[in-house]
XYZ file of C-alpha atoms in Angstrom:
708
model
C 102.675 131.126 100.090
C 101.067 129.151 97.471
C 101.661 126.062 99.946
C 100.467 128.077 102.686
C 97.284 128.467 100.342
C 96.276 124.946 99.882
C 97.023 123.988 103.616
C 94.427 126.943 104.166
C 91.852 125.794 101.586
C 92.080 121.771 102.717
C 91.273 123.070 106.505
C 88.693 124.804 105.117
C 87.135 122.322 103.530
C 87.254 120.449 106.543
C 85.511 123.068 108.293
C 82.362 123.117 105.624
C 81.659 119.573 105.290
C 82.055 119.500 109.444
C 79.327 122.133 109.696
C 77.502 120.829 106.952
C 77.234 117.182 108.690
C 76.196 118.680 111.942
C 73.857 121.026 110.072
C 71.985 117.633 108.946
C 72.598 115.080 112.402
C 71.496 117.361 115.272
C 67.767 117.431 114.235
C 68.399 113.387 115.353
C 67.694 113.551 118.972
C 69.950 110.361 119.293
C 72.492 112.720 117.984
C 73.165 114.662 121.269
C 74.161 111.537 123.180
C 77.006 110.325 119.848
C 79.087 113.783 120.044
C 82.202 111.400 120.935
C 81.459 109.145 119.010
C 80.603 112.080 116.237
C 83.653 114.237 117.323
C 86.119 109.908 117.231
C 84.738 109.753 113.233
C 85.250 113.143 112.408
C 88.781 113.079 113.782
C 89.979 109.433 111.141
C 87.837 111.186 108.352
C 90.445 113.789 108.882
C 92.904 112.092 109.606
C 92.600 109.126 105.837
C 92.120 112.597 103.752
C 94.880 114.054 104.509
C 96.953 110.250 104.253
C 95.248 109.064 101.584
C 95.419 112.370 99.507
C 99.611 112.771 99.937
C 99.738 109.254 97.619
C 98.910 111.963 94.366
C 102.435 113.357 92.473
C 102.474 115.803 91.810
C 102.974 117.487 87.893
C 106.561 117.713 86.446
C 108.337 119.477 84.319
C 111.326 118.234 81.858
C 114.973 118.945 82.481
C 117.031 119.151 80.142
C 121.086 118.390 80.968
C 123.823 118.134 78.381
C 128.131 117.739 79.950
C 129.703 120.447 78.300
C 133.345 118.416 78.938
C 136.459 118.189 76.115
C 138.954 117.186 78.782
C 140.755 120.169 77.846
C 139.666 122.583 80.809
C 140.684 123.000 84.608
C 139.396 119.705 85.810
C 141.954 117.720 85.441
C 140.995 116.915 82.222
C 137.567 114.337 83.297
C 135.046 116.891 83.064
C 132.948 114.426 84.904
C 129.451 115.244 85.792
C 128.154 114.560 88.612
C 123.887 114.386 89.459
C 122.749 113.967 93.575
C 119.305 114.842 93.078
C 117.520 117.731 93.138
C 115.477 120.252 96.236
C 111.581 121.230 96.067
C 110.671 123.666 98.311
C 113.232 122.326 101.382
C 112.639 118.938 100.843
C 115.776 116.773 99.685
C 115.383 114.310 97.347
C 118.014 111.648 96.279
C 119.036 110.527 92.184
C 118.730 106.896 92.612
C 115.598 106.692 94.521
C 113.438 109.659 93.162
C 115.317 110.442 89.860
C 115.033 108.392 86.735
C 115.506 109.411 83.453
C 113.360 109.403 80.738
C 115.643 109.771 77.901
C 119.370 109.801 77.205
C 121.975 107.755 79.685
C 123.930 108.161 82.427
C 125.416 105.685 84.746
C 125.431 105.035 88.123
C 127.825 106.067 90.705
C 125.821 104.733 94.255
C 123.026 106.725 94.049
C 123.964 109.496 92.027
C 123.898 110.316 88.427
C 127.443 110.198 86.553
C 129.049 111.706 82.957
C 132.241 110.541 81.723
C 134.332 111.673 78.824
C 133.543 109.293 75.783
C 137.329 108.239 76.043
C 137.442 107.377 79.954
C 136.833 103.220 79.925
C 135.512 103.776 83.549
C 131.673 103.693 82.390
C 129.114 101.184 80.818
C 128.345 100.604 77.237
C 125.785 103.298 75.862
C 126.330 106.751 78.265
C 125.647 109.855 76.331
C 125.838 113.294 76.735
C 122.402 114.758 77.263
C 119.623 113.146 79.631
C 116.068 114.161 80.054
C 114.509 113.831 84.108
C 111.470 114.864 85.630
C 110.973 117.081 88.568
C 108.419 117.827 90.346
C 107.218 121.945 90.203
C 107.862 124.425 92.471
C 109.070 127.165 93.979
C 112.441 127.304 95.085
C 114.027 124.227 93.332
C 117.279 123.462 92.764
C 119.374 120.221 90.625
C 122.374 119.271 93.272
C 125.209 118.148 91.638
C 128.751 117.188 93.030
C 131.248 119.551 93.017
C 135.373 118.907 93.465
C 138.844 119.165 91.175
C 137.670 116.837 88.666
C 134.262 117.560 88.288
C 133.379 119.995 84.712
C 130.666 121.949 83.368
C 126.913 121.264 82.210
C 124.699 122.270 80.061
C 121.435 122.797 82.007
C 118.274 123.382 79.858
C 114.587 124.412 81.419
C 111.056 124.987 79.839
C 112.317 129.120 79.901
C 116.388 129.239 80.268
C 119.047 127.279 78.806
C 122.552 127.864 80.916
C 125.711 126.326 82.004
C 127.325 125.683 84.979
C 130.567 124.891 85.569
C 130.872 122.347 88.609
C 134.560 122.331 88.963
C 135.763 123.672 92.300
C 139.891 123.026 94.345
C 138.049 120.648 96.749
C 139.916 117.343 96.553
C 136.254 116.070 98.457
C 133.237 115.465 97.182
C 130.902 119.320 98.008
C 127.133 119.701 97.038
C 126.361 122.140 94.076
C 123.253 123.121 94.633
C 122.075 124.790 91.217
C 119.291 126.953 90.895
C 116.667 126.032 88.393
C 113.904 129.291 89.141
C 109.653 128.329 90.216
C 108.182 126.974 88.013
C 105.638 129.262 85.676
C 102.505 130.510 87.446
C 99.965 127.782 85.302
C 101.536 124.533 86.060
C 101.587 125.751 89.756
C 98.049 126.388 90.020
C 96.768 123.507 88.743
C 99.228 121.842 90.720
C 97.712 123.557 93.767
C 93.869 121.943 92.234
C 94.746 119.156 91.747
C 95.827 118.426 95.049
C 93.118 120.583 96.564
C 90.783 118.391 94.521
C 92.198 114.804 95.428
C 92.560 116.141 99.138
C 88.403 117.022 98.030
C 87.463 114.336 97.381
C 88.256 112.066 99.554
C 86.688 114.225 102.551
C 83.716 114.417 100.924
C 83.831 110.535 99.774
C 84.760 109.613 103.635
C 82.444 112.012 104.781
C 79.342 110.234 102.631
C 79.866 107.184 104.571
C 79.929 108.600 108.045
C 77.301 110.552 107.338
C 74.637 108.230 106.123
C 75.832 105.795 108.638
C 74.971 108.060 110.532
C 71.567 108.554 109.320
C 70.384 105.101 108.987
C 71.414 105.113 112.217
C 69.009 107.005 113.737
C 66.538 106.164 111.017
C 66.072 102.060 111.645
C 67.610 102.036 115.367
C 66.439 98.184 115.393
C 68.366 96.927 111.836
C 71.360 99.368 112.434
C 70.942 97.634 116.631
C 70.658 94.106 114.561
C 73.394 94.593 112.097
C 75.370 96.038 114.701
C 75.145 92.487 116.688
C 76.077 90.548 113.897
C 78.792 92.204 111.880
C 80.800 94.330 114.799
C 82.742 92.415 114.904
C 84.643 91.606 111.729
C 84.381 95.319 111.689
C 86.620 95.285 114.732
C 88.946 92.430 113.478
C 89.298 94.491 109.655
C 90.376 97.827 111.690
C 92.540 95.371 113.536
C 93.745 93.350 110.102
C 94.041 97.176 107.654
C 96.527 98.594 110.760
C 98.509 96.063 111.964
C 98.683 96.294 107.798
C 99.440 100.203 107.280
C 102.637 99.352 110.247
C 103.824 96.468 108.817
C 104.207 98.393 104.758
C 104.911 101.744 107.118
C 108.359 99.572 108.283
C 109.011 96.849 105.741
C 112.712 97.183 103.802
C 114.021 98.462 106.493
C 116.215 95.429 106.101
C 118.293 93.546 103.722
C 116.892 90.512 102.119
C 118.930 87.722 103.411
C 120.259 84.447 101.714
C 117.159 82.301 101.260
C 115.222 85.436 100.297
C 117.541 86.174 97.256
C 116.861 82.256 96.382
C 113.257 82.683 95.912
C 113.463 86.183 93.814
C 116.287 84.329 91.657
C 113.637 81.989 90.962
C 110.241 84.066 90.864
C 112.543 85.825 87.702
C 112.200 82.510 85.674
C 108.480 81.423 84.157
C 106.061 78.833 86.130
C 107.992 76.452 84.395
C 111.028 76.627 86.171
C 109.356 77.637 89.290
C 108.281 74.036 89.181
C 111.186 71.729 88.413
C 113.215 73.480 91.177
C 110.287 72.693 93.570
C 111.272 68.975 92.299
C 114.674 68.997 92.619
C 114.379 70.201 96.050
C 116.283 73.937 95.407
C 113.860 75.419 97.345
C 112.871 73.125 99.403
C 109.085 73.330 99.668
C 106.180 72.819 97.511
C 105.923 75.676 94.828
C 103.040 77.603 94.958
C 104.051 80.388 96.648
C 107.017 81.133 94.377
C 104.302 80.463 91.050
C 102.615 83.433 92.573
C 105.438 85.187 93.219
C 106.783 85.302 89.378
C 103.401 86.463 88.399
C 104.063 89.629 91.043
C 107.125 89.902 90.193
C 105.907 90.764 86.628
C 103.754 93.853 87.680
C 105.114 94.838 91.402
C 106.900 98.352 91.065
C 110.918 97.873 91.698
C 111.090 98.051 95.794
C 111.103 95.609 98.521
C 108.011 97.124 100.050
C 105.987 96.964 97.296
C 107.966 92.378 97.179
C 107.034 92.195 100.457
C 103.202 93.147 99.636
C 102.599 89.116 98.676
C 103.602 88.369 102.551
C 102.311 91.219 104.530
C 99.156 91.079 102.116
C 98.012 87.118 103.746
C 99.347 88.142 107.199
C 96.796 90.663 107.085
C 94.200 88.154 106.215
C 95.097 85.835 108.429
C 94.318 87.880 110.814
C 91.556 88.872 110.349
C 90.638 85.143 109.921
C 91.438 84.454 113.286
C 89.014 86.654 114.927
C 86.441 84.928 113.148
C 87.448 81.839 114.264
C 88.292 82.708 117.993
C 84.234 84.510 117.531
C 82.621 80.891 115.679
C 84.363 79.307 119.178
C 83.765 82.037 121.915
C 82.060 84.800 120.767
C 83.073 88.318 119.764
C 85.582 89.346 122.481
C 87.728 85.837 122.069
C 87.664 87.002 118.186
C 89.204 90.641 118.849
C 91.174 88.970 121.427
C 92.446 86.129 118.331
C 93.246 89.046 116.850
C 95.518 91.036 118.967
C 97.681 87.960 119.522
C 98.066 87.611 115.787
C 98.501 91.029 115.285
C 101.240 92.499 117.532
C 102.604 88.843 117.493
C 106.355 90.183 116.197
C 106.904 86.058 115.288
C 104.627 86.564 111.966
C 106.030 90.235 111.602
C 109.565 89.525 111.421
C 109.304 85.714 109.609
C 105.767 85.925 108.170
C 104.946 89.359 106.503
C 109.211 90.518 106.273
C 110.799 87.381 105.055
C 109.673 87.102 101.103
C 109.109 83.149 101.415
C 106.239 80.483 101.642
C 105.736 81.375 105.701
C 103.337 84.079 104.679
C 100.654 81.436 102.584
C 101.545 78.368 105.414
C 100.412 80.882 107.875
C 97.689 82.815 105.605
C 95.937 79.489 104.775
C 96.841 77.339 108.068
C 94.389 79.879 109.368
C 91.585 79.479 106.397
C 92.073 76.136 106.607
C 91.438 75.986 110.362
C 88.612 78.190 110.119
C 87.156 75.670 107.595
C 87.279 72.942 109.311
C 84.843 74.371 112.470
C 82.604 75.992 110.180
C 82.389 72.150 109.014
C 82.058 70.921 111.810
C 79.473 72.826 112.634
C 77.019 73.482 109.531
C 77.585 70.614 106.800
C 77.688 71.657 103.673
C 78.630 70.629 100.058
C 80.012 74.271 99.779
C 82.194 74.586 103.170
C 83.217 71.193 102.192
C 84.264 72.190 98.831
C 85.719 75.658 101.033
C 87.768 73.422 103.494
C 88.939 70.493 100.383
C 90.892 73.477 98.178
C 92.327 75.524 101.730
C 93.984 71.969 102.266
C 95.711 71.476 98.588
C 96.358 75.150 99.566
C 97.688 74.446 102.390
C 99.974 71.107 101.613
C 101.309 73.169 98.228
C 102.788 76.394 100.610
C 105.021 73.533 102.582
C 105.975 69.741 103.515
C 104.467 71.433 106.779
C 101.240 71.600 105.977
C 101.586 67.978 104.712
C 101.700 66.683 107.627
C 98.456 69.663 109.670
C 96.887 68.008 106.946
C 97.581 64.657 108.446
C 95.779 66.548 111.356
C 92.659 66.950 110.519
C 91.873 64.066 108.459
C 92.638 62.030 111.574
C 90.991 64.131 113.903
C 87.698 63.329 111.543
C 89.386 60.065 112.183
C 88.342 60.408 115.617
C 85.422 61.948 115.389
C 83.569 59.334 112.593
C 84.517 56.906 116.143
C 82.687 58.749 117.872
C 79.671 58.796 115.596
C 79.947 63.382 115.452
C 80.406 62.831 111.759
C 79.571 60.986 108.600
C 81.271 58.570 105.731
C 80.763 62.576 103.916
C 82.710 64.424 105.835
C 86.070 62.519 103.820
C 84.875 63.684 100.627
C 86.929 66.550 101.589
C 90.225 64.228 101.558
C 90.339 63.453 97.999
C 91.255 65.955 95.942
C 94.203 67.404 98.463
C 95.090 63.623 99.178
C 95.496 63.254 95.525
C 97.236 66.383 94.520
C 99.302 65.456 97.727
C 100.081 62.169 96.894
C 101.093 62.897 93.662
C 103.793 65.278 94.273
C 105.129 63.966 97.335
C 105.387 60.591 94.017
C 107.913 63.198 91.177
C 109.030 64.570 94.198
C 110.623 61.278 95.014
C 111.683 60.268 91.338
C 112.763 62.989 90.559
C 115.339 63.729 94.223
C 114.800 61.849 96.958
C 115.135 58.413 95.049
C 118.682 59.847 94.514
C 119.613 61.658 97.279
C 119.474 61.406 101.492
C 117.509 64.124 102.855
C 121.125 64.492 104.571
C 122.096 65.666 101.276
C 119.112 68.199 100.790
C 119.729 69.784 103.996
C 121.998 69.467 107.142
C 121.816 72.379 108.451
C 119.692 71.566 110.872
C 119.777 70.845 114.969
C 119.157 68.054 116.672
C 117.017 68.873 119.214
C 116.589 68.650 122.711
C 114.612 70.657 125.219
C 116.704 73.820 125.478
C 115.350 73.694 121.091
C 111.731 73.420 122.400
C 111.285 75.345 125.021
C 112.425 78.672 122.283
C 110.485 76.953 119.764
C 107.357 77.901 122.458
C 108.939 81.186 122.658
C 109.313 81.818 118.541
C 105.653 80.483 118.802
C 105.007 82.595 121.036
C 105.495 85.587 119.059
C 108.706 86.282 121.678
C 106.023 87.231 124.615
C 106.074 86.070 127.873
C 102.512 86.881 128.520
C 101.700 84.204 125.849
C 104.492 81.851 126.585
C 103.049 81.273 129.847
C 99.319 81.917 128.468
C 100.326 78.567 126.246
C 101.464 76.610 128.282
C 99.036 77.167 130.669
C 96.657 76.162 128.208
C 98.716 72.953 126.714
C 98.508 71.807 130.686
C 94.809 72.695 131.221
C 94.485 70.018 127.668
C 96.254 67.431 129.030
C 94.551 67.930 132.121
C 90.955 67.703 130.617
C 92.382 64.949 128.351
C 93.603 62.379 131.194
C 90.800 63.157 133.654
C 87.858 60.864 132.718
C 85.104 62.701 134.922
C 85.539 65.603 132.884
C 85.345 63.256 129.744
C 81.469 64.939 129.293
C 83.009 69.093 129.270
C 85.191 67.820 125.830
C 82.628 68.688 123.559
C 82.075 71.932 123.556
C 86.187 72.434 124.115
C 87.504 69.931 121.719
C 88.594 72.904 118.764
C 90.250 74.031 122.253
C 91.869 71.102 122.377
C 92.793 69.796 119.304
C 94.467 72.403 118.213
C 97.163 72.149 121.872
C 96.679 68.562 120.161
C 98.291 69.748 117.339
C 101.324 71.568 118.652
C 102.332 69.043 120.523
C 101.831 66.263 118.194
C 103.459 68.185 115.595
C 106.495 68.927 118.314
C 106.782 65.862 119.417
C 106.961 63.610 115.745
C 109.739 66.130 115.017
C 111.663 65.510 118.860
C 111.579 62.192 117.872
C 112.363 61.753 114.241
C 115.897 64.330 114.815
C 116.871 62.641 118.108
C 115.687 58.696 116.937
C 114.819 58.344 113.507
C 117.541 60.617 111.353
C 120.136 63.028 112.971
C 121.497 64.353 109.627
C 118.914 65.611 108.867
C 116.136 66.529 111.639
C 114.189 68.980 109.276
C 114.101 70.832 113.097
C 114.080 74.483 112.085
C 111.653 76.706 114.141
C 109.979 78.959 111.021
C 108.699 75.575 109.760
C 106.442 75.211 113.088
C 105.064 78.372 112.123
C 101.963 76.615 110.561
C 101.357 76.279 114.070
C 100.460 79.685 114.598
C 96.837 79.937 114.070
C 96.448 76.913 116.745
C 98.961 78.462 119.449
C 96.924 81.979 119.028
C 93.312 79.821 119.333
C 95.016 77.950 121.605
C 95.860 81.747 123.675
C 93.402 83.516 123.004
C 90.044 81.419 124.698
C 92.331 80.829 127.553
C 92.445 84.556 127.956
C 88.985 84.627 127.026
C 88.372 82.529 130.059
C 90.015 83.907 132.506
C 88.533 87.700 131.647
C 84.984 85.997 131.347
C 85.894 84.452 135.454
C 87.383 87.895 136.478
C 85.722 90.172 134.679
C 81.624 91.155 135.731
C 80.846 94.340 133.661
C 82.048 94.880 129.536
C 83.786 98.501 129.910
C 85.982 95.714 132.531
C 86.875 93.211 129.773
C 87.037 96.132 126.625
C 89.766 97.686 128.825
C 91.259 94.056 129.283
C 91.454 93.701 125.491
C 93.219 97.458 125.287
C 95.098 97.139 128.240
C 96.295 93.431 126.262
C 96.603 95.478 122.864
C 99.002 98.610 123.919
C 101.156 96.104 125.560
C 101.931 93.816 123.329
C 102.242 96.293 120.406
C 105.064 98.064 122.808
C 107.193 94.722 123.032
C 106.645 93.749 118.942
C 107.216 96.846 116.897
C 109.875 98.613 117.667
C 111.505 95.266 117.899
C 110.128 94.331 115.320
C 110.824 96.947 113.102
C 114.101 97.111 113.735
C 115.244 93.538 113.372
C 118.081 92.449 111.294
C 119.337 89.193 109.845
C 122.512 90.858 109.635
C 123.112 89.931 105.895
C 123.149 93.086 104.007
C 122.950 91.920 100.885
C 121.278 95.150 99.818
C 123.718 97.798 101.157
C 126.931 95.336 99.627
C 125.431 95.706 96.409
C 125.585 100.106 96.531
C 129.039 99.899 97.779
C 130.006 97.762 94.674
C 127.711 100.526 92.627
C 130.389 103.399 93.656
C 133.455 101.247 92.504
C 132.571 102.804 89.154
C 136.626 103.493 88.578
C 136.973 99.524 88.208
C 133.015 97.973 88.313
C 132.508 98.310 84.452
C 136.204 97.057 83.108
C 135.950 93.143 81.968
C 138.627 92.284 84.038
C 136.962 92.608 87.435
C 133.906 90.323 88.498
C 131.324 90.094 91.511
C 131.972 86.356 93.129
C 128.932 85.150 95.921
C 129.193 82.914 97.872
C 126.098 81.128 97.931
C 124.215 78.806 95.356
C 123.155 80.049 91.521
C 119.445 81.583 92.048
C 120.255 83.837 95.428
C 123.367 84.839 93.085
C 120.569 85.733 89.864
C 118.462 87.108 92.832
C 120.905 89.373 94.178
C 122.294 90.782 90.438
C 119.203 90.870 89.054
C 117.104 92.715 91.878
C 119.799 94.368 93.661
C 122.735 94.760 91.671
C 121.057 96.049 88.855
C 118.170 96.518 90.586
C 115.761 94.444 87.900
C 117.548 96.618 85.089
C 117.577 100.010 86.018
C 121.194 99.836 86.854
C 124.105 98.083 84.442
C 125.353 94.842 84.173
C 128.285 93.752 86.473
C 130.520 90.727 85.413
C 128.627 88.128 88.333
C 129.940 84.000 89.022
C 129.867 81.883 91.956
C 131.970 80.047 94.039
C 130.633 76.855 93.072
C 131.591 77.099 89.286
C 134.871 76.616 89.765
C 138.243 78.894 90.197
C 139.088 78.177 86.889
C 136.119 81.178 86.300
C 138.050 83.255 88.948
C 141.504 83.180 86.504
C 140.577 85.391 83.505
C 139.867 88.399 86.147
C 142.058 91.219 87.185
C 140.078 92.789 90.506
C 137.592 90.305 92.333
C 134.807 91.759 94.503
C 134.171 88.906 97.168
C 130.342 88.971 98.397
C 131.205 87.128 101.779
C 127.508 86.843 103.423
C 125.868 83.644 104.353
C 128.173 80.311 103.838
C 131.631 80.251 103.903
C 134.276 80.441 101.489
C 135.637 76.912 99.564
C 138.587 76.413 100.415
C 139.975 75.529 97.468
C 138.815 79.415 96.283
C 139.874 80.856 99.240
C 143.632 79.290 98.462
C 143.405 80.180 94.917
C 143.028 83.895 95.633
C 145.590 83.774 98.471
C 148.139 82.283 95.942
C 147.442 85.007 93.193
C 145.609 87.671 94.526
C 145.965 90.449 96.905
C 143.571 92.159 100.126
C 143.583 95.688 98.741
C 140.175 95.805 100.896
C 138.111 94.707 103.352
C 134.766 96.303 103.581
C 133.658 94.572 106.839
C 130.681 96.439 107.246
C 128.960 95.135 104.182
C 130.850 91.597 104.375
C 132.347 92.354 100.625
C 136.609 91.973 100.019
C 138.640 92.948 97.413
C 141.331 91.181 95.364
C 143.543 92.720 92.814
C 145.862 90.232 90.973
C 149.618 89.874 92.896
């Protein structure tokens, strides 16, 4: 009844605000022509009001649980208590995801909180009989316990009552036992309802005032409105595409586990800035340190959870989507800007390899896009402010990835060409002083620390030697795995080649310079790495699709301008042009989102950690080891982010296979997380000779060995 009253009050507020706005706006004669726009604005305001106010956490109540077990009851002498979670007004919550202990300690078994007798060795240190938890207020509430022949009694204390529940049953396997704890006090329920209504009303009124004032401004100052729309409508559209894409990315983020390289990144980010820089210098993580430095700061302030951590990659993607729209508008107008934003927003490559990758590629995309924007600005209107901005963007780009340094070189070569053509002056080259100095200094430091003693293949030797098949695959990757964008890219590069080779068309090049520059950068980068991998160093070719993500802004600009010319040639009416853009947006959305939302690297580290944490009979013993076959940094990331969840779960014994077989000799039981790399032959031989394989959990790639 109370939840119905809250909903009814929200609907009444919507009607009241709607009627007020309608009554005030109908005095404007122009409003009669804008009923559709007003209705659309109203629907958006109502949706956002419900959506944003839903993030408000309800009030909570404290509940104390005390294990009563003595080891003498009918529960096979164990008297365990397992808290699975709670249910509030029909909505079920899992303990490990939604419930945290305020005081006291029970240990984890998967996503369950557990208590065992003090004499039971199968638990970590520090477990207490009593814990205090907080659960949301509600009318129908229950605590969900596990019930079996191994379970015992627990005392439940709320603000109004205390009683004992026996979770024992004759069942061999566990079943869920809901224990009703009654409704919250009326005062708390009423206060919670008022807070929910107040939050909704605040958001609704704020958004309604903004929309109302926009309509009033439109009718009161039509000339100023038209000028503002002409100047800023594109920015509004790019912003809407960017924000909606970010919302979709957040919705589907964290579905797949981090893979080995991302855990390595987390292991590095968990350290201090000095260690982050050192790891980059010795090329443990073979990229410059900019992303990891920012990530180290983000790790300190972000709440636990993959969605939160991936914001470090998703937000730069959203910004890049907005900026690439500005680039398109700069060169060809608003239509081109909208197409460019759509192409980047609905590229499955951007989603999977940038937004959902906790690696430096997000900064590579962001600063690659910002650098292109600054470069066009600088060549269109030279100013000290623009020159400084371009210089700073070059620094950010080169310190995000080594392929970013290559693209910085492309900009320098382009300016040399423009200088020879007398299109720019020597003052443009001031922008290269800072990035040139920083880049040379960094490369010198890397050479001193690493490259002077190690050949490239000793650092990275897993690359393929590229052939024409690899080039085609790379084009498909850059096109976001869309056949439409792929063929547009092929057409765009072909048209550029014809223009450059046909001297009769040279007079047309000036207006299409940045279009041609983008295509030349794409071809040049691919050609350089193709030649390097085939004829210079086939042992470490550096050919890896994700490294070419720095070319995405050029690909987007190139294909967007191609589509723009096609639309302008075919469509004469704005309605037709807008329809084509809408069709592109819808088509690419259905091509991108379902694929990106379900894509998996098939390295279930998170699932492996959660399964290991169900093995509470063994994992807390000093004679049990968790063995990873990856790097020490990846192990640190796996341990801290998945096993212990940043300190929320108890520490376990963890090691990597590179520490040697002598590390394994003291353990009776070993869980081998067999992901990404192969088990070293000497390690596998040691395990086979001294241990029996007692379980092979193939779905999470974990093998369990016990000493013979």
